[in-house]
PDB file of C-alpha atoms in Angstrom:
ATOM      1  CA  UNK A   1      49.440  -4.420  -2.976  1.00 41.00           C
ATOM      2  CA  UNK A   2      50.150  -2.872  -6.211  1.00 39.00           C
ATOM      3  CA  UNK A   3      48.183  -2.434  -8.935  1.00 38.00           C
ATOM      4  CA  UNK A   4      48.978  -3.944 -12.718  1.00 38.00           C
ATOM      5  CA  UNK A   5      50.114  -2.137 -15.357  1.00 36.00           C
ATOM      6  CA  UNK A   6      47.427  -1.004 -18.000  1.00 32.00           C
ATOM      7  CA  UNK A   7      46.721   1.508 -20.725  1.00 31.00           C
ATOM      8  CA  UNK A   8      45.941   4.913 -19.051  1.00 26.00           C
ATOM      9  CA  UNK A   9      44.650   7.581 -21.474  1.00 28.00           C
ATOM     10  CA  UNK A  10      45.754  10.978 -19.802  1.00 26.00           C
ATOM     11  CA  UNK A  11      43.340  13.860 -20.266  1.00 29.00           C
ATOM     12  CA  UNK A  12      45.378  17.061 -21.456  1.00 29.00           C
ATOM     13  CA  UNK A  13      44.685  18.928 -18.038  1.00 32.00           C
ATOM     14  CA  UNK A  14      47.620  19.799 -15.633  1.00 37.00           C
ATOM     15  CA  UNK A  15      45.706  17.971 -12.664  1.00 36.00           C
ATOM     16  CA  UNK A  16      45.343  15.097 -14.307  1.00 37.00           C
ATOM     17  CA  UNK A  17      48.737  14.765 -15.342  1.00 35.00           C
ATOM     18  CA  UNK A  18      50.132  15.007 -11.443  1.00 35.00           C
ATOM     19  CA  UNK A  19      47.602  12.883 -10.765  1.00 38.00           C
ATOM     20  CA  UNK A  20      48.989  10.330 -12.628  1.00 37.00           C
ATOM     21  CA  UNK A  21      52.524  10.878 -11.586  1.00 36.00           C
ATOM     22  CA  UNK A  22      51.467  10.679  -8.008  1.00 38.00           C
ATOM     23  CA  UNK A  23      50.083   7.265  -8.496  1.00 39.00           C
ATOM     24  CA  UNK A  24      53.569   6.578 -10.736  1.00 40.00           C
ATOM     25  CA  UNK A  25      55.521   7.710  -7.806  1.00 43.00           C
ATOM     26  CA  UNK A  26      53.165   5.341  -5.130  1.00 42.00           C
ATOM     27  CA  UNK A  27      53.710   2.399  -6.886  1.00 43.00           C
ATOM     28  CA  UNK A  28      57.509   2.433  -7.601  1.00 47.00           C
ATOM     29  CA  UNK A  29      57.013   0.225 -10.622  1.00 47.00           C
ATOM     30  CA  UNK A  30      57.111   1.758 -14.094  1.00 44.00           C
ATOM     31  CA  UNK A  31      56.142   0.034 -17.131  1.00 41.00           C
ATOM     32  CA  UNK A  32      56.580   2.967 -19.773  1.00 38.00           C
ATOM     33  CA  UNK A  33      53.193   3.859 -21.847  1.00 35.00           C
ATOM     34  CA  UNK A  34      52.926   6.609 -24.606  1.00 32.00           C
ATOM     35  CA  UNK A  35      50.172   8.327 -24.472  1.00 32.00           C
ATOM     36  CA  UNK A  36      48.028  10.583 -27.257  1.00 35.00           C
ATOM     37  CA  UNK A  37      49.745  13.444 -28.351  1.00 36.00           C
ATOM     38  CA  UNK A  38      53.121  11.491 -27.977  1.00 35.00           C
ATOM     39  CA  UNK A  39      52.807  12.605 -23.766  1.00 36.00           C
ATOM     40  CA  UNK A  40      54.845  10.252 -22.003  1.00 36.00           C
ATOM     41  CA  UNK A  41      55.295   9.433 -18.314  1.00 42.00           C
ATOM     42  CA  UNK A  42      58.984  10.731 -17.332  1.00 46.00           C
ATOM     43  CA  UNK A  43      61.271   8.237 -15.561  1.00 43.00           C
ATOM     44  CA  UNK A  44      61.063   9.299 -11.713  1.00 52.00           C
ATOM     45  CA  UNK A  45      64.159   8.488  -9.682  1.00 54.00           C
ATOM     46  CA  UNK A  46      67.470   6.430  -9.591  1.00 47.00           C
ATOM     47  CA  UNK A  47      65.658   3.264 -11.890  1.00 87.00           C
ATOM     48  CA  UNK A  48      66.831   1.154 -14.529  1.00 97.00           C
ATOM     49  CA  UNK A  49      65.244  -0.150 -17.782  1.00 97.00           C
ATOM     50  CA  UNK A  50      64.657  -3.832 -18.901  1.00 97.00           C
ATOM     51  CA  UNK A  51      63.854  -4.599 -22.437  1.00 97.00           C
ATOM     52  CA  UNK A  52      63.340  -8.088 -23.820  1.00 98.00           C
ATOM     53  CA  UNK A  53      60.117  -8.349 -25.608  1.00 96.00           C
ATOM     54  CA  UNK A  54      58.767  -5.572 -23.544  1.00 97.00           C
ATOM     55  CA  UNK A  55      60.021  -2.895 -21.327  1.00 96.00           C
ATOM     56  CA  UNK A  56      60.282  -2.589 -17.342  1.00 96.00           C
ATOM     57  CA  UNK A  57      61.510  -0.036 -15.610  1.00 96.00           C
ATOM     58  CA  UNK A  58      62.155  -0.995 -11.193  1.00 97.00           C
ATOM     59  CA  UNK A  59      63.871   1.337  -9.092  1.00 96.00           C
ATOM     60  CA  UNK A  60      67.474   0.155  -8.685  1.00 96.00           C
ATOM     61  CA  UNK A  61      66.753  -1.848  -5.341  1.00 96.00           C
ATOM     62  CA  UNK A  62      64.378  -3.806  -6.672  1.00 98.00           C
ATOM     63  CA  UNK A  63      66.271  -4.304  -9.980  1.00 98.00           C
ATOM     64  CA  UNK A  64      69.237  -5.598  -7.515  1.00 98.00           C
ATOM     65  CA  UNK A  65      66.673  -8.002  -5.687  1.00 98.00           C
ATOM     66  CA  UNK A  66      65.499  -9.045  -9.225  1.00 98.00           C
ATOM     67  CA  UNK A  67      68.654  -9.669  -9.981  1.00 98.00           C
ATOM     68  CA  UNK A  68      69.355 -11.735  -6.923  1.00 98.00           C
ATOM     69  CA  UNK A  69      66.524 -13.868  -7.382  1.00 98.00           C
ATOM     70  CA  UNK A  70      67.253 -14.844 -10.634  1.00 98.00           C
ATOM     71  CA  UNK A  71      70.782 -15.720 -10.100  1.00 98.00           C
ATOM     72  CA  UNK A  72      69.759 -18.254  -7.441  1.00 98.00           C
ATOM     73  CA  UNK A  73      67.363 -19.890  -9.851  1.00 98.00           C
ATOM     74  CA  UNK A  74      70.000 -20.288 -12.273  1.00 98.00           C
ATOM     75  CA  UNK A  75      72.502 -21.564  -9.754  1.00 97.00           C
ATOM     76  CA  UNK A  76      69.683 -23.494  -8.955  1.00 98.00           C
ATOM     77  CA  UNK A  77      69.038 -25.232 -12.483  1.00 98.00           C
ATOM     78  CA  UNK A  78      65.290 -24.067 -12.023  1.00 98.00           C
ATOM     79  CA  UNK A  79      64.232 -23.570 -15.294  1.00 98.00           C
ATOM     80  CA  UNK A  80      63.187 -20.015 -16.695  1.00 98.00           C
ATOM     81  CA  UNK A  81      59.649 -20.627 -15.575  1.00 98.00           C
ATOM     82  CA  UNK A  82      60.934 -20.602 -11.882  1.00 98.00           C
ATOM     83  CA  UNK A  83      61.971 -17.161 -12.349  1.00 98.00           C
ATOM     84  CA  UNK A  84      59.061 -15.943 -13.774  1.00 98.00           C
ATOM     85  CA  UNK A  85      56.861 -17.618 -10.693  1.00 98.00           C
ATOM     86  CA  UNK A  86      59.482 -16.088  -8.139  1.00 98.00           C
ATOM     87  CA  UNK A  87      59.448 -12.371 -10.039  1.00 98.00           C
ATOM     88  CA  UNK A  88      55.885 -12.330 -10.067  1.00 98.00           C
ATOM     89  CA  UNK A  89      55.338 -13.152  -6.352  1.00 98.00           C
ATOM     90  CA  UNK A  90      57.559 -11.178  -4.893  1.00 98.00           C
ATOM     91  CA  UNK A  91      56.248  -8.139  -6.636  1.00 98.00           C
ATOM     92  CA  UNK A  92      52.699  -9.022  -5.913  1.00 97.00           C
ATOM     93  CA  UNK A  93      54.046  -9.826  -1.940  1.00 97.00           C
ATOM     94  CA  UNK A  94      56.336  -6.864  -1.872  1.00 97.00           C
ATOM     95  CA  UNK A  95      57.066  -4.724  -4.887  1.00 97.00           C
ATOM     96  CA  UNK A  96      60.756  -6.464  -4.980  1.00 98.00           C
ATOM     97  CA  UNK A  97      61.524  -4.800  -1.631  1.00 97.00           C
ATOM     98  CA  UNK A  98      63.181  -6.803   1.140  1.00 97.00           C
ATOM     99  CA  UNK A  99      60.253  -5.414   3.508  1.00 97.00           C
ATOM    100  CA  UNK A 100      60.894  -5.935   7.632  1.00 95.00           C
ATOM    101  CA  UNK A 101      57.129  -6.199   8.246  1.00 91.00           C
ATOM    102  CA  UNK A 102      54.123  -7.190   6.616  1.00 91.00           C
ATOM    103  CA  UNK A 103      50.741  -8.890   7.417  1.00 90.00           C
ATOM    104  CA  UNK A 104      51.003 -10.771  10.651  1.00 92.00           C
ATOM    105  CA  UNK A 105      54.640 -11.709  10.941  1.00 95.00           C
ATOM    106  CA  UNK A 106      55.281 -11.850   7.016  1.00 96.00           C
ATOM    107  CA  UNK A 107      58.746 -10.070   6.525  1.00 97.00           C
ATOM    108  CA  UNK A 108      60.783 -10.028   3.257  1.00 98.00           C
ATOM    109  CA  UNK A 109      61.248  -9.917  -0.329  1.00 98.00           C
ATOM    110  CA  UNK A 110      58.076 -13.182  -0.714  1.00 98.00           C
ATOM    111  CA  UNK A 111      56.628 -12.239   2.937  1.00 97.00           C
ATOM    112  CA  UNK A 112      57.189 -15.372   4.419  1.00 98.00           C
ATOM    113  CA  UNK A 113      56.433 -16.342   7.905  1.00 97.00           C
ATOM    114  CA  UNK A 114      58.688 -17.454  10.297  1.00 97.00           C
ATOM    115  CA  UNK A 115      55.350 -18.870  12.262  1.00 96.00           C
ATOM    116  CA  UNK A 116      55.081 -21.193   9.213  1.00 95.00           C
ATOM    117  CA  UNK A 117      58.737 -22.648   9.305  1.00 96.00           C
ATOM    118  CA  UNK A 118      60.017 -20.262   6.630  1.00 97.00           C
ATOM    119  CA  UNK A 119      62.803 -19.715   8.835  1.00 98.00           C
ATOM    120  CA  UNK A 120      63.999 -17.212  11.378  1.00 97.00           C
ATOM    121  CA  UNK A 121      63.116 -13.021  10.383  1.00 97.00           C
ATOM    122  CA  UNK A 122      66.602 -12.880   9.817  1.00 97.00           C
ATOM    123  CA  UNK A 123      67.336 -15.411   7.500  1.00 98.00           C
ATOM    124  CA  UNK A 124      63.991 -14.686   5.738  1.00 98.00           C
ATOM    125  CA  UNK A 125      65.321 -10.934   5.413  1.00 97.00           C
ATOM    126  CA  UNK A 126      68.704 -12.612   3.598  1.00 98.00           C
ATOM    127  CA  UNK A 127      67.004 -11.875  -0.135  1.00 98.00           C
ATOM    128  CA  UNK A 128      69.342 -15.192  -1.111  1.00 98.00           C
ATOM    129  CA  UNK A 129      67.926 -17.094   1.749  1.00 98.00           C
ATOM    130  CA  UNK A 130      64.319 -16.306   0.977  1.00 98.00           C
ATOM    131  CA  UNK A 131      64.701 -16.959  -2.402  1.00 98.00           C
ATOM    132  CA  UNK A 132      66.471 -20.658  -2.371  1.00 98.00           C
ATOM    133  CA  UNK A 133      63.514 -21.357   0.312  1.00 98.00           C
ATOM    134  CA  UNK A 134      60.694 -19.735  -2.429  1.00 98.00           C
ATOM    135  CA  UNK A 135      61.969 -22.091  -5.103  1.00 98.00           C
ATOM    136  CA  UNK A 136      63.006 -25.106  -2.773  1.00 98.00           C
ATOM    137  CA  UNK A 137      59.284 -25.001  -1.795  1.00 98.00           C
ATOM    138  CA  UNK A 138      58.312 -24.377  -5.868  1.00 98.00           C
ATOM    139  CA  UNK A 139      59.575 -27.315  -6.640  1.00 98.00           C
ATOM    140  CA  UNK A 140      57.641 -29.849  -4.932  1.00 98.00           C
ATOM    141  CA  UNK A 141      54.519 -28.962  -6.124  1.00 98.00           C
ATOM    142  CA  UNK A 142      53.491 -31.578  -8.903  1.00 98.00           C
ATOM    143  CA  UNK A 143      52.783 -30.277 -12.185  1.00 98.00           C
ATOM    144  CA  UNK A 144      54.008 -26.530 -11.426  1.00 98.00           C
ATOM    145  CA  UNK A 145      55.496 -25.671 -14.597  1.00 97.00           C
ATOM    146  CA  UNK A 146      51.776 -26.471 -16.441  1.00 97.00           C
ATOM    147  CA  UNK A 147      50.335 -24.206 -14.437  1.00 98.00           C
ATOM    148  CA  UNK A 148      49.469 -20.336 -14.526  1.00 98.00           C
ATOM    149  CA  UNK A 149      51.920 -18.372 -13.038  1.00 98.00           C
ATOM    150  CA  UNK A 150      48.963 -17.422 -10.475  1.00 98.00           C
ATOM    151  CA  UNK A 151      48.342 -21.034  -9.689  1.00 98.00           C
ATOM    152  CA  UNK A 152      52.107 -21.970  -9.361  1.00 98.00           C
ATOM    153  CA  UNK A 153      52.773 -19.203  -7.157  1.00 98.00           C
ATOM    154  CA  UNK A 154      49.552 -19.995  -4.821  1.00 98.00           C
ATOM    155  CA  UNK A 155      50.592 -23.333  -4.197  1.00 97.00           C
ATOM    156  CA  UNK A 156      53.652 -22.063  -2.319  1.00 98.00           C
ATOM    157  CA  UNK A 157      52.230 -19.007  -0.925  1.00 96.00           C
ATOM    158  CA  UNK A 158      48.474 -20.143  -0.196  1.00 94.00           C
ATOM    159  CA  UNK A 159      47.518 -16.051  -0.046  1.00 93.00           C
ATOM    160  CA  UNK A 160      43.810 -14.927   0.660  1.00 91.00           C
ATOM    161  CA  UNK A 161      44.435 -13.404  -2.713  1.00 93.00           C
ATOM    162  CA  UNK A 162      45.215 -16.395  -5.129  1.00 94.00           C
ATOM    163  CA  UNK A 163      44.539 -14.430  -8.374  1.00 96.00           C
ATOM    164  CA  UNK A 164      47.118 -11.789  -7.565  1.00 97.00           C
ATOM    165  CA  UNK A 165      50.211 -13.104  -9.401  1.00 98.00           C
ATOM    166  CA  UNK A 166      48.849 -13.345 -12.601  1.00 97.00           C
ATOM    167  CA  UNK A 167      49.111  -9.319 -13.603  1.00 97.00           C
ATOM    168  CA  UNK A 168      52.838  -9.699 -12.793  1.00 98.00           C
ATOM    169  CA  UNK A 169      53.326 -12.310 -15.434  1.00 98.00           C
ATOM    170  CA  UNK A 170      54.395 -10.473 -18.628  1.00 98.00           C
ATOM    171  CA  UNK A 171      56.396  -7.986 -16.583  1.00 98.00           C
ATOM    172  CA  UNK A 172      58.101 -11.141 -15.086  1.00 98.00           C
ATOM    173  CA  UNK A 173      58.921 -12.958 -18.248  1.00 98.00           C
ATOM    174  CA  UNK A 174      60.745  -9.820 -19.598  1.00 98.00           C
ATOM    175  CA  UNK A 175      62.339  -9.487 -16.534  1.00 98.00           C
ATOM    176  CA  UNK A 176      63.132 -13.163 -16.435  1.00 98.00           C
ATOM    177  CA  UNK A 177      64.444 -13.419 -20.308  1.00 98.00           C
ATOM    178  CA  UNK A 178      66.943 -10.701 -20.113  1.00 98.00           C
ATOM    179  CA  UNK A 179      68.592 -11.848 -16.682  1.00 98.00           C
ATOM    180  CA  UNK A 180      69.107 -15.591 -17.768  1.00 98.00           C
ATOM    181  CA  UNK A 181      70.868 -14.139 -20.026  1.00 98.00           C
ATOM    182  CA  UNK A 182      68.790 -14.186 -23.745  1.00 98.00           C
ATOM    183  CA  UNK A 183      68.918 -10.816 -24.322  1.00 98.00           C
ATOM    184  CA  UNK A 184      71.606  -8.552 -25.230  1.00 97.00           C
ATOM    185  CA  UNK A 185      72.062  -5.282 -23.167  1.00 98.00           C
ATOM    186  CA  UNK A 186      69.050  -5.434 -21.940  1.00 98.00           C
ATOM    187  CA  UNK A 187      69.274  -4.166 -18.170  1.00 98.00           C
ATOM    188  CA  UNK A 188      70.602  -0.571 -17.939  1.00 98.00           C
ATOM    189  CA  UNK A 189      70.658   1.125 -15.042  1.00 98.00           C
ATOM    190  CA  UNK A 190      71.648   4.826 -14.793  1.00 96.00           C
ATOM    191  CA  UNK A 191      73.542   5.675 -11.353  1.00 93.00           C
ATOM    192  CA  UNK A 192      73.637   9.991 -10.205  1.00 89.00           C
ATOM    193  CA  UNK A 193      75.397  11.089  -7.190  1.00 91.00           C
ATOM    194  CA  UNK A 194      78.551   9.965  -5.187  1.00 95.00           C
ATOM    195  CA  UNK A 195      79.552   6.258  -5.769  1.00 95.00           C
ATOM    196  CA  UNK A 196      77.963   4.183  -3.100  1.00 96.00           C
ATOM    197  CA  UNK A 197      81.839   2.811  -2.256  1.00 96.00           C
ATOM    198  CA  UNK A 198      84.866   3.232  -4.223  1.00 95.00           C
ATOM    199  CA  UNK A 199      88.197   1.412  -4.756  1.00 94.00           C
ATOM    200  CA  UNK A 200      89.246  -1.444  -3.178  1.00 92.00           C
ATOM    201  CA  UNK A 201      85.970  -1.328  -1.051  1.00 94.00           C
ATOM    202  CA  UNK A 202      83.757  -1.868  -4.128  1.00 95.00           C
ATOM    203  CA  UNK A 203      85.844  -4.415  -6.315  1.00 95.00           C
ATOM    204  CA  UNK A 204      85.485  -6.495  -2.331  1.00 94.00           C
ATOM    205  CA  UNK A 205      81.046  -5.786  -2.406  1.00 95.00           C
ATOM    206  CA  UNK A 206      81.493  -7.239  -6.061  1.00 96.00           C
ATOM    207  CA  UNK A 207      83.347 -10.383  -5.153  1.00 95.00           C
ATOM    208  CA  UNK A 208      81.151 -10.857  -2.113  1.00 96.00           C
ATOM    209  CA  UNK A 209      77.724 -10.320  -3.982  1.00 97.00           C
ATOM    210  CA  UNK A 210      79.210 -12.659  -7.298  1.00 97.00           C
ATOM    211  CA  UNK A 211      80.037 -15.033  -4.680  1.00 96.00           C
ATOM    212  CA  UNK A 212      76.867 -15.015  -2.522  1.00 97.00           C
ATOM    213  CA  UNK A 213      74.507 -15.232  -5.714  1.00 98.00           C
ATOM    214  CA  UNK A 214      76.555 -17.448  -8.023  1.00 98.00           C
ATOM    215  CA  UNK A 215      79.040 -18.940  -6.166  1.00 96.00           C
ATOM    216  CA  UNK A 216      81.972 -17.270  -8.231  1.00 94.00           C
ATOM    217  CA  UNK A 217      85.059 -16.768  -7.403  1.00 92.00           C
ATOM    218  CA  UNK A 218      86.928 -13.488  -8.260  1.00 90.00           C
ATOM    219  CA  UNK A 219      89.862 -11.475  -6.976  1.00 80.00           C
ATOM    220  CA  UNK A 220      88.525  -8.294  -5.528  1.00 70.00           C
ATOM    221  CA  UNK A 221      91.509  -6.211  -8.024  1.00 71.00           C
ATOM    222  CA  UNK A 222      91.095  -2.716  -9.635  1.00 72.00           C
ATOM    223  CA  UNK A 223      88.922  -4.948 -12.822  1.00 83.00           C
ATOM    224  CA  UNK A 224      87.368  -8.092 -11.657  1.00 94.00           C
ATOM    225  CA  UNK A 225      87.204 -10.644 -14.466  1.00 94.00           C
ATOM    226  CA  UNK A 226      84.395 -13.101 -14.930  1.00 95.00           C
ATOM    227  CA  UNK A 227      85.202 -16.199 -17.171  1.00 94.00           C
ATOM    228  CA  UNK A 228      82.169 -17.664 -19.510  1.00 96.00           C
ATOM    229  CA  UNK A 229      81.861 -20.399 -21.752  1.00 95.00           C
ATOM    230  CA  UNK A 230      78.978 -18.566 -23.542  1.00 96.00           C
ATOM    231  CA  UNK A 231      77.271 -15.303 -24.707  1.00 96.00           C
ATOM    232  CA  UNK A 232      74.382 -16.431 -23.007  1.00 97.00           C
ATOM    233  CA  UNK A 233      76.199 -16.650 -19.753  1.00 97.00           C
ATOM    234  CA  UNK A 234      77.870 -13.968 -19.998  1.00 98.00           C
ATOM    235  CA  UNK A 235      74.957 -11.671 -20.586  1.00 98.00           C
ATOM    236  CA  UNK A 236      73.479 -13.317 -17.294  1.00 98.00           C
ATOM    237  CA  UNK A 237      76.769 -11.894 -15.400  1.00 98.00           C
ATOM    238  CA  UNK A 238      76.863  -8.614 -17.113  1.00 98.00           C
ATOM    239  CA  UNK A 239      73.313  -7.798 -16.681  1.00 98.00           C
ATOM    240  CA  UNK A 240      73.844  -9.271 -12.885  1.00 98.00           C
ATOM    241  CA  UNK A 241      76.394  -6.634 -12.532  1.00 98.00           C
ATOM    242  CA  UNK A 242      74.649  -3.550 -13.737  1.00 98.00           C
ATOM    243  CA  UNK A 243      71.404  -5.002 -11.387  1.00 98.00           C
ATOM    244  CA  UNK A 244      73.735  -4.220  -8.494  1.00 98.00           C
ATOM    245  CA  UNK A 245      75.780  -1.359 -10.186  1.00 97.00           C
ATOM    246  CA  UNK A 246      74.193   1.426  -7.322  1.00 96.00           C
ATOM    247  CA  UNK A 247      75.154  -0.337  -4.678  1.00 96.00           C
ATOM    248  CA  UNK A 248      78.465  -1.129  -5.052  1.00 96.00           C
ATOM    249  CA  UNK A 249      80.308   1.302  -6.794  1.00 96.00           C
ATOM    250  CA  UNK A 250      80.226  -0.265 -10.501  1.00 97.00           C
ATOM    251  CA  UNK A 251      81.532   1.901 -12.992  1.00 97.00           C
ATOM    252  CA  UNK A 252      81.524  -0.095 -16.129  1.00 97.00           C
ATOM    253  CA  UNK A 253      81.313  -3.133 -17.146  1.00 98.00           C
ATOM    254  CA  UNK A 254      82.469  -4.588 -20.200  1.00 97.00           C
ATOM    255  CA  UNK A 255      81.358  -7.723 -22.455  1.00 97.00           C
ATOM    256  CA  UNK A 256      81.971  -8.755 -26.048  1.00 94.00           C
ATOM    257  CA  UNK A 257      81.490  -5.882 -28.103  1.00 94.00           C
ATOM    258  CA  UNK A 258      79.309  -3.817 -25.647  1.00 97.00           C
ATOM    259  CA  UNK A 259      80.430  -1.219 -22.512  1.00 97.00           C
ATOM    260  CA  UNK A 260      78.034  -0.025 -20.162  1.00 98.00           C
ATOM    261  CA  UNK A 261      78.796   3.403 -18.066  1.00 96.00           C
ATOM    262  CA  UNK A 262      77.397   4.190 -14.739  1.00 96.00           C
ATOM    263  CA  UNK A 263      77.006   7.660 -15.824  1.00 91.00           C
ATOM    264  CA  UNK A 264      74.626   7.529 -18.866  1.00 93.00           C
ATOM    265  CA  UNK A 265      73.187   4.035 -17.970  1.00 96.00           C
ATOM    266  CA  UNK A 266      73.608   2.773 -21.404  1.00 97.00           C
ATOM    267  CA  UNK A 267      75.336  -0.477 -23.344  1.00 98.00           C
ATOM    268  CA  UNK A 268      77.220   1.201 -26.269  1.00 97.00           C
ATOM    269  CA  UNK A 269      79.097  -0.760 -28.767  1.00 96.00           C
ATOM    270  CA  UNK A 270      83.042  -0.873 -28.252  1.00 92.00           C
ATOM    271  CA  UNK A 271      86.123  -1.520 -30.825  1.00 85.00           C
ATOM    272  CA  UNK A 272      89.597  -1.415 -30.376  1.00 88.00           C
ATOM    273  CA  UNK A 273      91.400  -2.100 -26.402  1.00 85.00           C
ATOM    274  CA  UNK A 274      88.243  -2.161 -25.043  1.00 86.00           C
ATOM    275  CA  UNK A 275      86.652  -4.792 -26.812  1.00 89.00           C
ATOM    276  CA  UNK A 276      86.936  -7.610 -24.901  1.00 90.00           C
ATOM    277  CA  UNK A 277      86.622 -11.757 -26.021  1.00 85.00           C
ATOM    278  CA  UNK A 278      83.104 -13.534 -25.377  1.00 90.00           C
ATOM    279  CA  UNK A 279      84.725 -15.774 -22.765  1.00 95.00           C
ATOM    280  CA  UNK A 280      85.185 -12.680 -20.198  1.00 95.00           C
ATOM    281  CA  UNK A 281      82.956 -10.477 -18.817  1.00 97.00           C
ATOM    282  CA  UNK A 282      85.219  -7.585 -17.177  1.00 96.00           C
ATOM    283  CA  UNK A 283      83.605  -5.167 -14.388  1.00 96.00           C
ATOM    284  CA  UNK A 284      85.823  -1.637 -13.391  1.00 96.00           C
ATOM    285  CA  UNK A 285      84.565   0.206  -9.757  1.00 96.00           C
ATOM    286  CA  UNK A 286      84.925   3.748  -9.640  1.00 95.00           C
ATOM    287  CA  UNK A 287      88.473   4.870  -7.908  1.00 92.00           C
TER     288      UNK A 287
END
């Protein structure tokens, strides 16, 4: 399991700086830290950066299956809280990875059991799947949302390690605030290389996932168009979008006054044609 973030005071030797970025590099979750002597840890890898009271930094799969879980919570009408219980214990179970094997027959993004009636390994490995069964389950247990996120998360997952969740909880909540939506601009993701698809083929893996994770609706053109009745909302979509931006082909994606590129992995602010209203959230694939 991975270890929680904490203050690391780097000694100003060589060894002991690869030493830390080894351990960086192990865990595949960053939480940035300055050190002494304004030393800090580089960014390794394709990854994207949350900020909402705090900073996260995932690796863009697990930023996509972050993304993914919160969306069905929403859709859900689970409150925030949810979230933060579902973030936390699938990064304690699996470091937001939709893993094919685990302890005993565990497999997926929670490590849930088919033995156990979770469900088949392949609808457990469906991230959407695993995570409407995670909160379906949630939501039964009386008096959840008083409870530590450790405690909450236990009752569903009954792990020999009950204390686990609880070092995931701040990272969660950031994680959780800026994909409902109550932050602004707060997920970017920077994508390098060749497009994962392009054209046609990505505005279609758009629709699909938008449909699959919030049951929306949208013609797979050149720009797909997202209507919103609120910021709030549309911050959820946006930041939804640029979750999933590496695998898909995203190239920008427009909202209100903001545009964020693939290519520098930034929001910056827009005027002019590309300004768009607060009702519309507009997405563009590369061609």
């Amino acid at each position: 399991m991975p270890a929680g973030p904490r203050e690391v005071r780097v000694k100003r030797k060589p060894v002991a700086i690869i030493a830390v970025l080894v351990l960086v590099g192990a865990l595949g979750f960053v939480v940035s830290q300055s050190f002494p002597g304004t030393f800090k840890l580089p960014h390794l890898g394709p990854e994207c950066t949350v900020r909402a009271d705090g900073e996260v930094t995932l690796y863009s799969v697990q930023m996509a299956n972050a993304a993914t879980i919160s969306a069905i919570g929403l859709r859900r009408k689970m409150p925030e809280r949810a979230i933060v219980v579902a973030l936390a214990t699938a990064l304690q179970e699996s470091k937001l990875e939709n893993l094919d094997t685990g302890d005993r027959d565990s497999v997926g993004l929670f490590q849930q059991r088919p033995s156990q009636g979770w469900g088949t390994p392949e609808e457990i490995q469906d991230p959407r799947y695993s995570a409407d069964k995670f909160y379906a389950a949630l939501k039964k247990v009386k008096g959840w949302k008083e409870m530590r996120v450790t405690d909450a998360a236990q009752k569903v997952q009954r792990s020999a390690y009950p204390n686990a969740y609880e070092k995931w909880a701040d990272e969660s909540a950031v994680l959780a605030k800026a994909l409902a939506g109550r932050a602004t601009g707060a997920v970017e993701c920077t994508v390098t290389g060749e497009p994962a698809l392009r054209g046609a083929a990505a505005s279609a893996a758009l629709s699909e996932g938008l449909k699959l994770d919030w049951g929306v609706d949208t013609s797979p053109d050149a720009d797909l168009k997202v209507t919103v009745k609120d910021p709030n909302t549309g911050w959820r979509y946006a930041h939804w979008l640029v979750s999933h931006a590496k695998g898909t082909g995203l190239e920008r994606v427009r909202f209100a006054d903001r545009e964020w590129d693939a290519t520098n992995g930034k929001w910056q602010p827009v005027t002019g044609d590309r300004r768009v209203g607060d009702d519309t959230v507009v997405a563009e694939v590369f061609h």
